[in-house]
Amino acid sequence: MALDKFGIAKRIAKELKDGMYVNLGIGIPTLVANFIPPGISIMIQSENGMLGMGPYPVESEIDPDLINAGKETVTILPGGAFFDSAESFGMIRAGKVDLTVLGAMEVSEKGDIANWKIPGKMVKGMGGAMDLVASARNIIVAMQHTNPKGESKLLPACTLPLTGVHCVKKIVTDLAVLDVTDNGFRLLERAPGVTVEEIIQKTAGRLIVEGEIPEMS
């Protein structure tokens, strides 16, 4: 069975390390905040000027003044801070963000990412994604392995306008965990019940499969 959006977020949360400064993009990435492993402390940063965000609020905790860059209500942890957008992007551009988790429409086998625009469709803007992919030390993509037509989103080359080039380090999809290497996508793990053959069939870019591929735990 393929992972749902919560399963993808839970697997990405395993990549978090104590002391990290992390930016979570809109969509599936924001759910990662709900699955931070016990015993570690991270600081979640948002482009609109928040540092130290917590998990999504329950109804009794909702404060309409506390929103992330995706206009969703959030919580703030003790010690959290608020600042203007210029200072927030100064933090990003100075390389102070250890990890960025983003959604994507396409990722190429070279680590290029397209996640902000589909030509001919209305778009509100690119947001902070281009700054994040250019400046963060590590980029992990959270996405579905295929689009609604069943076509692979892991490609030899992106067909949509690029957000960044040669920046993605790891991808977690509903089917698999993959590293981006100089030689293409390297399959690391498969979702429970998903076969290697299915992943091969649904990956258009170059895929490296070495040895026995374990299921995600």
PDB file of C-alpha atoms in Angstrom:
ATOM      1  CA  MET A   1       0.000   0.000   0.000  1.00  0.00           C
ATOM      2  CA  ALA A   2       1.274   3.477  -0.868  1.00  0.00           C
ATOM      3  CA  LEU A   3       1.761   6.006   1.922  1.00  0.00           C
ATOM      4  CA  ASP A   4      -0.782   8.754   2.498  1.00  0.00           C
ATOM      5  CA  LYS A   5       0.337  12.335   3.145  1.00  0.00           C
ATOM      6  CA  PHE A   6       0.720  11.657   6.863  1.00  0.00           C
ATOM      7  CA  GLY A   7       2.926   8.640   6.181  1.00  0.00           C
ATOM      8  CA  ILE A   8       5.171  10.728   3.923  1.00  0.00           C
ATOM      9  CA  ALA A   9       5.479  13.410   6.613  1.00  0.00           C
ATOM     10  CA  LYS A  10       6.198  10.826   9.309  1.00  0.00           C
ATOM     11  CA  ARG A  11       9.024   9.293   7.243  1.00  0.00           C
ATOM     12  CA  ILE A  12      10.573  12.698   6.552  1.00  0.00           C
ATOM     13  CA  ALA A  13      10.486  13.489  10.273  1.00  0.00           C
ATOM     14  CA  LYS A  14      13.054  10.700  10.740  1.00  0.00           C
ATOM     15  CA  GLU A  15      15.549  12.886   8.857  1.00  0.00           C
ATOM     16  CA  LEU A  16      15.404  15.580  11.543  1.00  0.00           C
ATOM     17  CA  LYS A  17      18.410  15.971  13.830  1.00  0.00           C
ATOM     18  CA  ASP A  18      18.661  17.693  17.194  1.00  0.00           C
ATOM     19  CA  GLY A  19      19.406  21.409  16.926  1.00  0.00           C
ATOM     20  CA  MET A  20      18.363  21.821  13.288  1.00  0.00           C
ATOM     21  CA  TYR A  21      16.799  24.987  11.873  1.00  0.00           C
ATOM     22  CA  VAL A  22      14.121  23.761   9.456  1.00  0.00           C
ATOM     23  CA  ASN A  23      11.785  25.377   6.928  1.00  0.00           C
ATOM     24  CA  LEU A  24       8.654  23.426   5.985  1.00  0.00           C
ATOM     25  CA  GLY A  25       6.940  24.249   2.687  1.00  0.00           C
ATOM     26  CA  ILE A  26       3.214  24.385   1.987  1.00  0.00           C
ATOM     27  CA  GLY A  27       1.216  21.138   1.838  1.00  0.00           C
ATOM     28  CA  ILE A  28       2.629  17.801   2.983  1.00  0.00           C
ATOM     29  CA  PRO A  29       5.831  19.373   4.400  1.00  0.00           C
ATOM     30  CA  THR A  30       3.900  21.339   7.038  1.00  0.00           C
ATOM     31  CA  LEU A  31       2.659  18.031   8.496  1.00  0.00           C
ATOM     32  CA  VAL A  32       6.237  17.092   9.450  1.00  0.00           C
ATOM     33  CA  ALA A  33       5.903  19.370  12.492  1.00  0.00           C
ATOM     34  CA  ASN A  34       3.382  16.913  13.966  1.00  0.00           C
ATOM     35  CA  PHE A  35       5.839  13.988  13.883  1.00  0.00           C
ATOM     36  CA  ILE A  36       9.053  15.376  15.382  1.00  0.00           C
ATOM     37  CA  PRO A  37      10.800  12.420  17.095  1.00  0.00           C
ATOM     38  CA  PRO A  38      10.874  12.540  20.909  1.00  0.00           C
ATOM     39  CA  GLY A  39      14.095  13.639  22.525  1.00  0.00           C
ATOM     40  CA  ILE A  40      15.159  16.152  19.874  1.00  0.00           C
ATOM     41  CA  SER A  41      14.667  19.895  19.653  1.00  0.00           C
ATOM     42  CA  ILE A  42      14.413  21.728  16.329  1.00  0.00           C
ATOM     43  CA  MET A  43      13.477  25.280  15.369  1.00  0.00           C
ATOM     44  CA  ILE A  44      10.947  25.591  12.536  1.00  0.00           C
ATOM     45  CA  GLN A  45      11.271  28.782  10.507  1.00  0.00           C
ATOM     46  CA  SER A  46       8.647  30.412   8.272  1.00  0.00           C
ATOM     47  CA  GLU A  47       9.333  32.983   5.536  1.00  0.00           C
ATOM     48  CA  ASN A  48       6.727  35.380   6.919  1.00  0.00           C
ATOM     49  CA  GLY A  49       8.829  35.910  10.042  1.00  0.00           C
ATOM     50  CA  MET A  50       8.345  33.161  12.619  1.00  0.00           C
ATOM     51  CA  LEU A  51      10.928  30.981  14.344  1.00  0.00           C
ATOM     52  CA  GLY A  52       9.993  28.224  16.755  1.00  0.00           C
ATOM     53  CA  MET A  53       6.679  27.042  15.319  1.00  0.00           C
ATOM     54  CA  GLY A  54       5.014  24.026  16.867  1.00  0.00           C
ATOM     55  CA  PRO A  55       2.475  21.510  15.550  1.00  0.00           C
ATOM     56  CA  TYR A  56      -0.895  22.386  14.071  1.00  0.00           C
ATOM     57  CA  PRO A  57      -3.248  23.739  16.756  1.00  0.00           C
ATOM     58  CA  VAL A  58      -6.241  21.871  18.107  1.00  0.00           C
ATOM     59  CA  GLU A  59      -9.450  23.905  17.994  1.00  0.00           C
ATOM     60  CA  SER A  60      -8.979  25.352  21.486  1.00  0.00           C
ATOM     61  CA  GLU A  61      -5.471  26.606  20.560  1.00  0.00           C
ATOM     62  CA  ILE A  62      -6.333  28.384  17.307  1.00  0.00           C
ATOM     63  CA  ASP A  63      -5.096  31.969  17.211  1.00  0.00           C
ATOM     64  CA  PRO A  64      -5.897  33.774  13.908  1.00  0.00           C
ATOM     65  CA  ASP A  65      -2.852  36.023  14.414  1.00  0.00           C
ATOM     66  CA  LEU A  66      -0.465  33.042  14.292  1.00  0.00           C
ATOM     67  CA  ILE A  67      -0.153  31.936  10.657  1.00  0.00           C
ATOM     68  CA  ASN A  68       2.609  30.394   8.588  1.00  0.00           C
ATOM     69  CA  ALA A  69       3.680  31.350   5.058  1.00  0.00           C
ATOM     70  CA  GLY A  70       0.845  29.222   3.665  1.00  0.00           C
ATOM     71  CA  LYS A  71      -1.778  31.254   5.624  1.00  0.00           C
ATOM     72  CA  GLU A  72      -2.478  28.300   7.938  1.00  0.00           C
ATOM     73  CA  THR A  73      -2.940  28.747  11.669  1.00  0.00           C
ATOM     74  CA  VAL A  74      -0.024  27.375  13.691  1.00  0.00           C
ATOM     75  CA  THR A  75       1.291  27.272  17.242  1.00  0.00           C
ATOM     76  CA  ILE A  76       4.428  28.861  18.657  1.00  0.00           C
ATOM     77  CA  LEU A  77       6.665  27.092  21.161  1.00  0.00           C
ATOM     78  CA  PRO A  78       8.194  28.701  24.266  1.00  0.00           C
ATOM     79  CA  GLY A  79      11.154  30.803  23.147  1.00  0.00           C
ATOM     80  CA  GLY A  80       9.704  31.381  19.678  1.00  0.00           C
ATOM     81  CA  ALA A  81      10.336  34.686  17.954  1.00  0.00           C
ATOM     82  CA  PHE A  82       8.649  37.014  15.447  1.00  0.00           C
ATOM     83  CA  PHE A  83      10.426  39.299  12.990  1.00  0.00           C
ATOM     84  CA  ASP A  84       9.861  40.995   9.652  1.00  0.00           C
ATOM     85  CA  SER A  85      10.057  39.307   6.248  1.00  0.00           C
ATOM     86  CA  ALA A  86      13.349  41.046   5.382  1.00  0.00           C
ATOM     87  CA  GLU A  87      15.052  39.532   8.417  1.00  0.00           C
ATOM     88  CA  SER A  88      13.485  36.156   7.655  1.00  0.00           C
ATOM     89  CA  PHE A  89      14.916  36.126   4.136  1.00  0.00           C
ATOM     90  CA  GLY A  90      18.215  37.412   5.471  1.00  0.00           C
ATOM     91  CA  MET A  91      18.332  34.287   7.631  1.00  0.00           C
ATOM     92  CA  ILE A  92      17.534  32.086   4.629  1.00  0.00           C
ATOM     93  CA  ARG A  93      19.997  33.741   2.250  1.00  0.00           C
ATOM     94  CA  ALA A  94      22.771  33.647   4.840  1.00  0.00           C
ATOM     95  CA  GLY A  95      22.549  29.842   4.878  1.00  0.00           C
ATOM     96  CA  LYS A  96      21.211  29.605   8.435  1.00  0.00           C
ATOM     97  CA  VAL A  97      18.504  27.064   7.481  1.00  0.00           C
ATOM     98  CA  ASP A  98      19.836  23.499   7.806  1.00  0.00           C
ATOM     99  CA  LEU A  99      16.968  21.708   6.068  1.00  0.00           C
ATOM    100  CA  THR A 100      14.128  22.709   3.774  1.00  0.00           C
ATOM    101  CA  VAL A 101      11.252  20.320   3.013  1.00  0.00           C
ATOM    102  CA  LEU A 102       9.278  21.218  -0.116  1.00  0.00           C
ATOM    103  CA  GLY A 103       6.539  19.797  -2.281  1.00  0.00           C
ATOM    104  CA  ALA A 104       7.174  19.447  -6.007  1.00  0.00           C
ATOM    105  CA  MET A 105       5.412  18.979  -9.315  1.00  0.00           C
ATOM    106  CA  GLU A 106       8.560  17.496 -10.890  1.00  0.00           C
ATOM    107  CA  VAL A 107      12.090  16.528  -9.862  1.00  0.00           C
ATOM    108  CA  SER A 108      14.810  15.613 -12.344  1.00  0.00           C
ATOM    109  CA  GLU A 109      17.410  12.879 -11.941  1.00  0.00           C
ATOM    110  CA  LYS A 110      20.001  15.676 -11.562  1.00  0.00           C
ATOM    111  CA  GLY A 111      18.186  17.180  -8.578  1.00  0.00           C
ATOM    112  CA  ASP A 112      16.403  20.021 -10.377  1.00  0.00           C
ATOM    113  CA  ILE A 113      13.027  20.948  -8.887  1.00  0.00           C
ATOM    114  CA  ALA A 114       9.901  22.502 -10.439  1.00  0.00           C
ATOM    115  CA  ASN A 115       7.324  23.421  -7.819  1.00  0.00           C
ATOM    116  CA  TRP A 116       5.950  26.903  -8.363  1.00  0.00           C
ATOM    117  CA  LYS A 117       4.191  27.246 -11.695  1.00  0.00           C
ATOM    118  CA  ILE A 118       2.263  25.356 -14.350  1.00  0.00           C
ATOM    119  CA  PRO A 119       2.137  27.499 -17.541  1.00  0.00           C
ATOM    120  CA  GLY A 120      -1.345  28.769 -18.297  1.00  0.00           C
ATOM    121  CA  LYS A 121      -2.641  28.298 -14.751  1.00  0.00           C
ATOM    122  CA  MET A 122      -3.201  31.002 -12.152  1.00  0.00           C
ATOM    123  CA  VAL A 123      -0.362  31.303  -9.649  1.00  0.00           C
ATOM    124  CA  LYS A 124      -0.151  33.616  -6.623  1.00  0.00           C
ATOM    125  CA  GLY A 125       3.631  33.841  -6.822  1.00  0.00           C
ATOM    126  CA  MET A 126       6.760  31.817  -6.211  1.00  0.00           C
ATOM    127  CA  GLY A 127       6.877  32.561  -2.485  1.00  0.00           C
ATOM    128  CA  GLY A 128      10.226  31.862  -0.848  1.00  0.00           C
ATOM    129  CA  ALA A 129      10.986  28.588  -2.604  1.00  0.00           C
ATOM    130  CA  MET A 130      13.671  29.967  -4.933  1.00  0.00           C
ATOM    131  CA  ASP A 131      15.570  31.522  -2.019  1.00  0.00           C
ATOM    132  CA  LEU A 132      15.256  28.341   0.018  1.00  0.00           C
ATOM    133  CA  VAL A 133      16.525  25.975  -2.668  1.00  0.00           C
ATOM    134  CA  ALA A 134      19.434  28.304  -3.400  1.00  0.00           C
ATOM    135  CA  SER A 135      20.490  28.717   0.222  1.00  0.00           C
ATOM    136  CA  ALA A 136      19.452  25.784   2.440  1.00  0.00           C
ATOM    137  CA  ARG A 137      22.109  23.188   3.228  1.00  0.00           C
ATOM    138  CA  ASN A 138      19.787  20.257   2.532  1.00  0.00           C
ATOM    139  CA  ILE A 139      16.618  19.957   0.427  1.00  0.00           C
ATOM    140  CA  ILE A 140      14.154  17.080   0.849  1.00  0.00           C
ATOM    141  CA  VAL A 141      11.130  16.820  -1.441  1.00  0.00           C
ATOM    142  CA  ALA A 142       7.798  15.401  -0.276  1.00  0.00           C
ATOM    143  CA  MET A 143       5.447  14.450  -3.096  1.00  0.00           C
ATOM    144  CA  GLN A 144       3.358  11.857  -4.884  1.00  0.00           C
ATOM    145  CA  HIS A 145       5.395   9.602  -7.176  1.00  0.00           C
ATOM    146  CA  THR A 146       3.027  10.187 -10.113  1.00  0.00           C
ATOM    147  CA  ASN A 147       0.668  12.952 -11.217  1.00  0.00           C
ATOM    148  CA  PRO A 148      -3.145  12.549 -11.404  1.00  0.00           C
ATOM    149  CA  LYS A 149      -2.749  11.073 -14.916  1.00  0.00           C
ATOM    150  CA  GLY A 150      -0.465   8.353 -13.566  1.00  0.00           C
ATOM    151  CA  GLU A 151       2.636   9.872 -15.191  1.00  0.00           C
ATOM    152  CA  SER A 152       5.949   9.875 -13.342  1.00  0.00           C
ATOM    153  CA  LYS A 153       6.996  13.066 -11.543  1.00  0.00           C
ATOM    154  CA  LEU A 154      10.604  11.796 -11.283  1.00  0.00           C
ATOM    155  CA  LEU A 155      11.996  12.637 -14.705  1.00  0.00           C
ATOM    156  CA  PRO A 156      15.180  12.706 -16.779  1.00  0.00           C
ATOM    157  CA  ALA A 157      14.627  16.485 -17.048  1.00  0.00           C
ATOM    158  CA  CYS A 158      11.877  18.766 -15.722  1.00  0.00           C
ATOM    159  CA  THR A 159       9.356  20.042 -18.264  1.00  0.00           C
ATOM    160  CA  LEU A 160       7.909  22.805 -16.042  1.00  0.00           C
ATOM    161  CA  PRO A 161       9.614  26.109 -15.121  1.00  0.00           C
ATOM    162  CA  LEU A 162      12.415  25.400 -12.659  1.00  0.00           C
ATOM    163  CA  THR A 163      12.533  26.577  -9.077  1.00  0.00           C
ATOM    164  CA  GLY A 164      16.138  25.471  -8.578  1.00  0.00           C
ATOM    165  CA  VAL A 165      18.867  23.390 -10.212  1.00  0.00           C
ATOM    166  CA  HIS A 166      20.961  20.544  -8.781  1.00  0.00           C
ATOM    167  CA  CYS A 167      19.632  21.207  -5.275  1.00  0.00           C
ATOM    168  CA  VAL A 168      17.427  18.294  -4.193  1.00  0.00           C
ATOM    169  CA  LYS A 169      19.238  15.754  -2.019  1.00  0.00           C
ATOM    170  CA  LYS A 170      16.462  13.292  -1.095  1.00  0.00           C
ATOM    171  CA  ILE A 171      12.874  12.528  -2.146  1.00  0.00           C
ATOM    172  CA  VAL A 172      10.145  10.843  -0.116  1.00  0.00           C
ATOM    173  CA  THR A 173       7.102   9.829  -2.149  1.00  0.00           C
ATOM    174  CA  ASP A 174       4.054   7.707  -1.462  1.00  0.00           C
ATOM    175  CA  LEU A 175       6.014   4.769  -2.919  1.00  0.00           C
ATOM    176  CA  ALA A 176       9.670   5.198  -1.979  1.00  0.00           C
ATOM    177  CA  VAL A 177      12.616   7.013  -0.447  1.00  0.00           C
ATOM    178  CA  LEU A 178      15.285   8.003  -2.974  1.00  0.00           C
ATOM    179  CA  ASP A 179      18.625   9.808  -2.889  1.00  0.00           C
ATOM    180  CA  VAL A 180      19.618  12.070  -5.775  1.00  0.00           C
ATOM    181  CA  THR A 181      23.116  11.147  -6.973  1.00  0.00           C
ATOM    182  CA  ASP A 182      25.355  12.151  -9.869  1.00  0.00           C
ATOM    183  CA  ASN A 183      24.106   9.033 -11.666  1.00  0.00           C
ATOM    184  CA  GLY A 184      20.378   9.418 -11.036  1.00  0.00           C
ATOM    185  CA  PHE A 185      17.851   8.432  -8.378  1.00  0.00           C
ATOM    186  CA  ARG A 186      19.090   5.762  -5.962  1.00  0.00           C
ATOM    187  CA  LEU A 187      16.318   3.710  -4.381  1.00  0.00           C
ATOM    188  CA  LEU A 188      16.798   3.456  -0.598  1.00  0.00           C
ATOM    189  CA  GLU A 189      13.454   2.224   0.763  1.00  0.00           C
ATOM    190  CA  ARG A 190      10.046   1.216  -0.504  1.00  0.00           C
ATOM    191  CA  ALA A 191       6.673   1.827   1.105  1.00  0.00           C
ATOM    192  CA  PRO A 192       5.072  -1.150   2.870  1.00  0.00           C
ATOM    193  CA  GLY A 193       3.548  -3.502   0.305  1.00  0.00           C
ATOM    194  CA  VAL A 194       5.057  -1.638  -2.665  1.00  0.00           C
ATOM    195  CA  THR A 195       7.314  -3.682  -4.946  1.00  0.00           C
ATOM    196  CA  VAL A 196      10.559  -2.602  -6.534  1.00  0.00           C
ATOM    197  CA  GLU A 197       9.023  -3.406  -9.920  1.00  0.00           C
ATOM    198  CA  GLU A 198       6.204  -0.889  -9.356  1.00  0.00           C
ATOM    199  CA  ILE A 199       8.702   1.822  -8.416  1.00  0.00           C
ATOM    200  CA  ILE A 200      10.789   1.071 -11.528  1.00  0.00           C
ATOM    201  CA  GLN A 201       7.664   1.237 -13.705  1.00  0.00           C
ATOM    202  CA  LYS A 202       6.625   4.613 -12.252  1.00  0.00           C
ATOM    203  CA  THR A 203      10.036   6.305 -12.337  1.00  0.00           C
ATOM    204  CA  ALA A 204      10.843   7.901 -15.692  1.00  0.00           C
ATOM    205  CA  GLY A 205      14.289   9.171 -14.688  1.00  0.00           C
ATOM    206  CA  ARG A 206      17.371   6.995 -14.302  1.00  0.00           C
ATOM    207  CA  LEU A 207      16.873   4.720 -11.276  1.00  0.00           C
ATOM    208  CA  ILE A 208      19.652   2.883  -9.434  1.00  0.00           C
ATOM    209  CA  VAL A 209      18.558  -0.279  -7.626  1.00  0.00           C
ATOM    210  CA  GLU A 210      21.290  -2.046  -5.674  1.00  0.00           C
ATOM    211  CA  GLY A 211      20.783  -5.132  -3.519  1.00  0.00           C
ATOM    212  CA  GLU A 212      17.739  -5.853  -1.393  1.00  0.00           C
ATOM    213  CA  ILE A 213      15.551  -2.747  -0.916  1.00  0.00           C
ATOM    214  CA  PRO A 214      14.041  -2.665   2.585  1.00  0.00           C
ATOM    215  CA  GLU A 215      10.531  -1.581   3.440  1.00  0.00           C
ATOM    216  CA  MET A 216      10.133   1.669   5.375  1.00  0.00           C
ATOM    217  CA  SER A 217       9.755   1.078   9.084  1.00  0.00           C
TER     218      SER A 217
END
